[in-house]
mmCIF file of C-alpha atoms in Angstrom:
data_model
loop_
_atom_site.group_PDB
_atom_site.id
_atom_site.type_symbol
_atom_site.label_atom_id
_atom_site.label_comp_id
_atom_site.label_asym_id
_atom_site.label_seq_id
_atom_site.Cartn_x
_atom_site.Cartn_y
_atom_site.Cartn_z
ATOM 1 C CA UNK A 1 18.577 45.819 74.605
ATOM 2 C CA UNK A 2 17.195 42.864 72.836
ATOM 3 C CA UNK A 3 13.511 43.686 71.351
ATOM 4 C CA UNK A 4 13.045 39.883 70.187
ATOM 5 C CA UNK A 5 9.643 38.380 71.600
ATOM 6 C CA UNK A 6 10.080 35.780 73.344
ATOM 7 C CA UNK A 7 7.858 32.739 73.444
ATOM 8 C CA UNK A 8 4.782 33.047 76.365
ATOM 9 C CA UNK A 9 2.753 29.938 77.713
ATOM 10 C CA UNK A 10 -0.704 30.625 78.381
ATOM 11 C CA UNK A 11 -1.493 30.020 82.407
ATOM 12 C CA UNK A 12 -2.558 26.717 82.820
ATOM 13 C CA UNK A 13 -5.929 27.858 84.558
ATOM 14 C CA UNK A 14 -7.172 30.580 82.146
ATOM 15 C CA UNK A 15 -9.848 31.478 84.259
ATOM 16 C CA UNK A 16 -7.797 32.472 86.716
ATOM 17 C CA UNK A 17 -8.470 36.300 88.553
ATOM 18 C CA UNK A 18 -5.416 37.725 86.924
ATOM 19 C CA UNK A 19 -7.148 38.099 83.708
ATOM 20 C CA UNK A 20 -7.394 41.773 83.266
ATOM 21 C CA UNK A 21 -5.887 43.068 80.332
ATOM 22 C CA UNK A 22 -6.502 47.070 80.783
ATOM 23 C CA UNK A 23 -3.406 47.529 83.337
ATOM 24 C CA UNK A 24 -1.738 51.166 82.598
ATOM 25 C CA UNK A 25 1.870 50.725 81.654
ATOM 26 C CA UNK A 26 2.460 53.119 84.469
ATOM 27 C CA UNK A 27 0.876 50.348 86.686
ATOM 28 C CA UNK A 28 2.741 47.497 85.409
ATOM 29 C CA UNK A 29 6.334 49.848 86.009
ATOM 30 C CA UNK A 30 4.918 50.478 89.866
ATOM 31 C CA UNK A 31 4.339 46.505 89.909
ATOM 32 C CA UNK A 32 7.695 45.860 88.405
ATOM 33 C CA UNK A 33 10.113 48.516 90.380
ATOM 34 C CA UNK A 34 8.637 46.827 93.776
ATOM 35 C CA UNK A 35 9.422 43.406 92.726
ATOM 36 C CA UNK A 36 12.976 44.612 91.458
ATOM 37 C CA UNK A 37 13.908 46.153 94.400
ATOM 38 C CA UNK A 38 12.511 43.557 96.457
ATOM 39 C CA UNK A 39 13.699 40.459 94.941
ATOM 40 C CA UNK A 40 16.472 41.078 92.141
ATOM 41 C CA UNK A 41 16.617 41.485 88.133
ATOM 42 C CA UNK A 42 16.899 37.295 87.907
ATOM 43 C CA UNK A 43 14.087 36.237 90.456
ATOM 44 C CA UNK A 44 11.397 38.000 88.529
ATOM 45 C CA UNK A 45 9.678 37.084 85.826
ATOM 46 C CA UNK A 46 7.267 38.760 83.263
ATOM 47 C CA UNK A 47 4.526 36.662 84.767
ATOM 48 C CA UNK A 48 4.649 37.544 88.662
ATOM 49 C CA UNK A 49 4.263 41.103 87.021
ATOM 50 C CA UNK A 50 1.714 40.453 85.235
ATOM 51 C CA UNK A 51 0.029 38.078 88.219
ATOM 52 C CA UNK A 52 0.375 41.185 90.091
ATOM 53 C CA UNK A 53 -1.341 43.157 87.964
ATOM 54 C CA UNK A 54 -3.681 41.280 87.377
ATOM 55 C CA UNK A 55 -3.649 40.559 83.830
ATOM 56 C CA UNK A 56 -2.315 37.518 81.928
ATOM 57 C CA UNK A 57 0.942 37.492 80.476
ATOM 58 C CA UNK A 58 0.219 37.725 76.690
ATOM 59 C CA UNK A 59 -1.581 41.189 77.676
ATOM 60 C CA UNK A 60 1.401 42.621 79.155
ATOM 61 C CA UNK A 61 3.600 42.291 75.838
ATOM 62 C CA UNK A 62 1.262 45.049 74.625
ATOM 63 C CA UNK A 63 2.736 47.659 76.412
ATOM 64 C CA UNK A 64 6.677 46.043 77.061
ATOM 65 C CA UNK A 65 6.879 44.031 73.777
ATOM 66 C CA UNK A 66 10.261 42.180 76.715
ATOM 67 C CA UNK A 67 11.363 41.729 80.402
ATOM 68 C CA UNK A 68 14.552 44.370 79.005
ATOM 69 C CA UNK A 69 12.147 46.531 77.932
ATOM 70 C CA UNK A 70 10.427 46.659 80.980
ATOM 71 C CA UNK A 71 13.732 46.661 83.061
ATOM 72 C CA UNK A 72 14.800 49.731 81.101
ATOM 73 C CA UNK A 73 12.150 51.916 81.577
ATOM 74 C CA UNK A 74 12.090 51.326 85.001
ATOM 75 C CA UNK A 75 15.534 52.087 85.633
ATOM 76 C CA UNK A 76 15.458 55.262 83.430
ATOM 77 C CA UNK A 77 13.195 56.443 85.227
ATOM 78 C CA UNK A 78 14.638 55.978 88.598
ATOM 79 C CA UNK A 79 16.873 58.382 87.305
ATOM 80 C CA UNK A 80 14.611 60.713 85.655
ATOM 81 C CA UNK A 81 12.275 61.501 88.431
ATOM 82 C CA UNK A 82 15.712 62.735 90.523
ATOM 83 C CA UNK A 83 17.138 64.489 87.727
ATOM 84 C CA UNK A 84 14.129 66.676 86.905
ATOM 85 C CA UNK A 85 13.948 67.065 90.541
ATOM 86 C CA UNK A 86 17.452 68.499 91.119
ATOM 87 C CA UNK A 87 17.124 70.345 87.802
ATOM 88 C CA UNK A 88 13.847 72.076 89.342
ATOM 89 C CA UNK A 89 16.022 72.890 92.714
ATOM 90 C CA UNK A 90 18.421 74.944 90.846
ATOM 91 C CA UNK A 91 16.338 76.423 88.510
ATOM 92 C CA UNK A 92 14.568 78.091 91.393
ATOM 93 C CA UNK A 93 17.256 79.587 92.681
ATOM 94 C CA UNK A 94 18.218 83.066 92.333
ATOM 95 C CA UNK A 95 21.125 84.253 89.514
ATOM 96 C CA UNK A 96 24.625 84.095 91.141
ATOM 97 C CA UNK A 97 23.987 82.029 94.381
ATOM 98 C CA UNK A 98 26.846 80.129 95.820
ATOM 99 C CA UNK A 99 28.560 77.101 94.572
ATOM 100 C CA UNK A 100 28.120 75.402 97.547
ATOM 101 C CA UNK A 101 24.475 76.912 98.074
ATOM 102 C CA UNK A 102 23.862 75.272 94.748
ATOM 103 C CA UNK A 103 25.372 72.175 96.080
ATOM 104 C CA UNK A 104 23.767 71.843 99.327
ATOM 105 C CA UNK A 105 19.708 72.621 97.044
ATOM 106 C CA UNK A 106 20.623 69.642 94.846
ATOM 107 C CA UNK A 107 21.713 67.521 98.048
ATOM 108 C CA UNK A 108 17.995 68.333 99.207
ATOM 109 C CA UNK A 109 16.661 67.666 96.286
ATOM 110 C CA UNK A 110 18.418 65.023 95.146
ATOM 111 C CA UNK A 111 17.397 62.770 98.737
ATOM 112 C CA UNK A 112 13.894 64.122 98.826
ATOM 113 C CA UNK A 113 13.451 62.657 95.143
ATOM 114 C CA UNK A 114 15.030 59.390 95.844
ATOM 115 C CA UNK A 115 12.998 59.166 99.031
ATOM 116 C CA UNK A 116 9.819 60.014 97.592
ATOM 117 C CA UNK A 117 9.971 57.188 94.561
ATOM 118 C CA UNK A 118 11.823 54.899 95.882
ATOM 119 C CA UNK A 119 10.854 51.851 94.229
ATOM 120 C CA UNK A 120 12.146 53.156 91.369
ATOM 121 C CA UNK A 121 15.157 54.478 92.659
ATOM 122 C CA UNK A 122 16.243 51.630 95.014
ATOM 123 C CA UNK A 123 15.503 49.647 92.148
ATOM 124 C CA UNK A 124 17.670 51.293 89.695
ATOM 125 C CA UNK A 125 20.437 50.958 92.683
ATOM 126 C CA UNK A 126 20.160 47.469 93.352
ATOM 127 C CA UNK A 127 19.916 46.141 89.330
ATOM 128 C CA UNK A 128 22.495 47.993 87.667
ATOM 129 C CA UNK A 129 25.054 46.121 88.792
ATOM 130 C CA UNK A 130 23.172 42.627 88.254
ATOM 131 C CA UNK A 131 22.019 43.460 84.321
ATOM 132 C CA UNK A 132 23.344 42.103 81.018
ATOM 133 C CA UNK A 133 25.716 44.598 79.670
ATOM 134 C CA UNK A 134 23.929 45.714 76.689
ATOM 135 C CA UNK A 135 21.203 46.549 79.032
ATOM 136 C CA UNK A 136 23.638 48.604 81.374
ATOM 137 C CA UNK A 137 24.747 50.294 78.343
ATOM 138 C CA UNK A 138 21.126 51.210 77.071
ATOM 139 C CA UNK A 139 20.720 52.821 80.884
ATOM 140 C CA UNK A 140 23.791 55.193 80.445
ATOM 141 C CA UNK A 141 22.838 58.098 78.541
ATOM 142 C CA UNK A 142 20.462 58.736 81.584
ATOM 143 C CA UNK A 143 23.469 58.005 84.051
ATOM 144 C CA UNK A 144 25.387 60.460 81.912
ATOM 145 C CA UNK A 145 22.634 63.402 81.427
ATOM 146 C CA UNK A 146 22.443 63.367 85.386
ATOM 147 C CA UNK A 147 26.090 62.749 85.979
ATOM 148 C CA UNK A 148 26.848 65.817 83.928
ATOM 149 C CA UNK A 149 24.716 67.913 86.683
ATOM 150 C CA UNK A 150 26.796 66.856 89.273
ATOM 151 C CA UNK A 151 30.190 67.798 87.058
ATOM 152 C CA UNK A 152 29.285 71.332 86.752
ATOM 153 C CA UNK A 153 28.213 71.484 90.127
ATOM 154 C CA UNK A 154 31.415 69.919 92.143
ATOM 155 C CA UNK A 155 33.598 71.376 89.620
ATOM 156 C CA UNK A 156 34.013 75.275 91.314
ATOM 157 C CA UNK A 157 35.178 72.594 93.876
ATOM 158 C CA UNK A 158 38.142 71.038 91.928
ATOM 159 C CA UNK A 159 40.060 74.242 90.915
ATOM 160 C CA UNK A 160 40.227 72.905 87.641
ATOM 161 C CA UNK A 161 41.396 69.647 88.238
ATOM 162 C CA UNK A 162 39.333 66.667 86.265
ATOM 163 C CA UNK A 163 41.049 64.251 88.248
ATOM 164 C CA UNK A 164 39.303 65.300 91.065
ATOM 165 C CA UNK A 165 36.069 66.041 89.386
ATOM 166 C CA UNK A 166 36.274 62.009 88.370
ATOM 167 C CA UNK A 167 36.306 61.361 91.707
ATOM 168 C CA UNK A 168 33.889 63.548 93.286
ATOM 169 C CA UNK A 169 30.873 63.429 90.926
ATOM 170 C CA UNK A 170 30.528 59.424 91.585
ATOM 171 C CA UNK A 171 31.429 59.975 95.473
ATOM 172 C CA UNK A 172 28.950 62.076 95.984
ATOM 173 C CA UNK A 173 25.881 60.416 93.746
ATOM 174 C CA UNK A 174 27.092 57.221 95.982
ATOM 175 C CA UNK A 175 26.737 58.731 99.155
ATOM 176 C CA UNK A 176 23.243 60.493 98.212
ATOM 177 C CA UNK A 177 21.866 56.878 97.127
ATOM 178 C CA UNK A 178 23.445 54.837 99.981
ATOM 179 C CA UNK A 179 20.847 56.378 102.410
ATOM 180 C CA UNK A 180 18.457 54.024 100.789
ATOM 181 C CA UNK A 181 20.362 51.237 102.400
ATOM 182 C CA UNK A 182 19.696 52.481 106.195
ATOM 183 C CA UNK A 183 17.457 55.393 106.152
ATOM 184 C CA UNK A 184 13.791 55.191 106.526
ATOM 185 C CA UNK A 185 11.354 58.325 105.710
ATOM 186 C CA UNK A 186 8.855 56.925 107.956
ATOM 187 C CA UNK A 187 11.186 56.669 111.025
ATOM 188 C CA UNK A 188 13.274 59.771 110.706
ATOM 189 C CA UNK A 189 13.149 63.621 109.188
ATOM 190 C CA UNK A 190 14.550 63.792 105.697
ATOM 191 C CA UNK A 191 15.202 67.245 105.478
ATOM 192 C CA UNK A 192 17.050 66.907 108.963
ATOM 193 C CA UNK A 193 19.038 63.899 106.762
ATOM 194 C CA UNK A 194 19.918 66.235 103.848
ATOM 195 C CA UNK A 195 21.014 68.828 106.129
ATOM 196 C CA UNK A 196 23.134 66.817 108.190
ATOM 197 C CA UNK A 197 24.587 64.368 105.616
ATOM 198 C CA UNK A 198 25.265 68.311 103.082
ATOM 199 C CA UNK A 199 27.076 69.462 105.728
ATOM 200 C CA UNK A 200 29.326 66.635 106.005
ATOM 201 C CA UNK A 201 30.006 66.423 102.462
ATOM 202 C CA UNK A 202 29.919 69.870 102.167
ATOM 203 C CA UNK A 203 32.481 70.575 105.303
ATOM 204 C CA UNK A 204 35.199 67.934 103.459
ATOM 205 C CA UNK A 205 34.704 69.674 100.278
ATOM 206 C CA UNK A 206 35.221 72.801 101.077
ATOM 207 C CA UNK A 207 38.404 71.525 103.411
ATOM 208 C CA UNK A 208 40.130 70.104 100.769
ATOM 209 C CA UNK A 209 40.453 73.389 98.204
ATOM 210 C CA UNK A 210 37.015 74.233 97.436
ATOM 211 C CA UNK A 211 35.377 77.635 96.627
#
């Protein structure tokens, strides 16, 4: 992730109402996962965030000294906020419960976090694939952290094979975030969703050799 600064021009009309230099970073990430799930990692720029905000560009470099900086923390955390949620899940749940009971609580949890921030999430979905490498590289450590839940939780499903665990663990991440694509909170139940959609993945896992 490159931490040069790059050069800023001043907005032509400094008087202009986006002159407020007090934004919380945490505002300026809100600000920037909407416009990178709405629009793309090229089609923004450091400015419409900071137009948004309502501050002028120079004052946003105080808290994201770059646009990768600022792209990086807002895809980190569109995994964070889902892994701390699934961790949660589990952590609740009693000593010795099922495999797939444990599967089916992170399933919940999993869609009900991804749901619930899901400019940051959708975000982190659409980008990845659109970034710079190094930048794709400074996001995996998070990928990995959360990808490792998923390994020891599909792998009582696998019988030991880490063939099959290679294939599972990215299956079902992919099918948990593709519900962002056609499934809207607002319009439909999402517990009914994670019960449904667990089942299904749940019912093919257990079919083909699970515990």
């Amino acid at each position: 992730m490159s931490s040069a600064r790059p050069s800023v021009q001043r907005p032509a009309n400094p008087s202009n109402k986006a002159a407020n230099p007090v934004a919380r970073p945490d505002q300026i990430m809100d600000i920037a996962a909407r416009q990178f799930r709405a629009r793309g990692y090229a089609a923004v720029s450091l400015r419409d965030i900071a137009t948004e905000a309502g501050m002028r560009t120079p004052s946003l470099y105080y808290h994201f000294p770059s646009k990768d900086d600022l792209v990086i923390a807002v895809i980190n955390r569109g995994i964070v906020v889902v892994r701390e949620a699934v961790t949660a899940a589990l952590a609740a749940l009693p000593s010795g419960t099922d495999p797939f009971a444990r599967l089916g609580t992170a399933m919940r949890a999993h869609l009900r976090a991804l749901h619930g921030l899901s400019d940051y999430t959708s975000a982190n979905v659409r980008i990845f694939g659109q970034l710079p490498e190094d930048l794709r590289r400074a996001n995996l450590p998070e990928r990995r952290a959360y990808q490792a839940i998923w390994a020891d939780l599909l792998s009582p499903t696998c019988a030991g094979n880490p063939e099959v665990l290679a294939v599972r663990v990215p299956f079902v991440i992919g099918a948990l975030n593709a519900t962002l694509e056609w499934f809207d909170p607002a319009r439909g139940d999402l517990d009914a969703l994670a019960d449904q959609l667990g089942q299904v993945l749940l019912t093919g896992l257990k079919e083909q050799g699970g515990t």
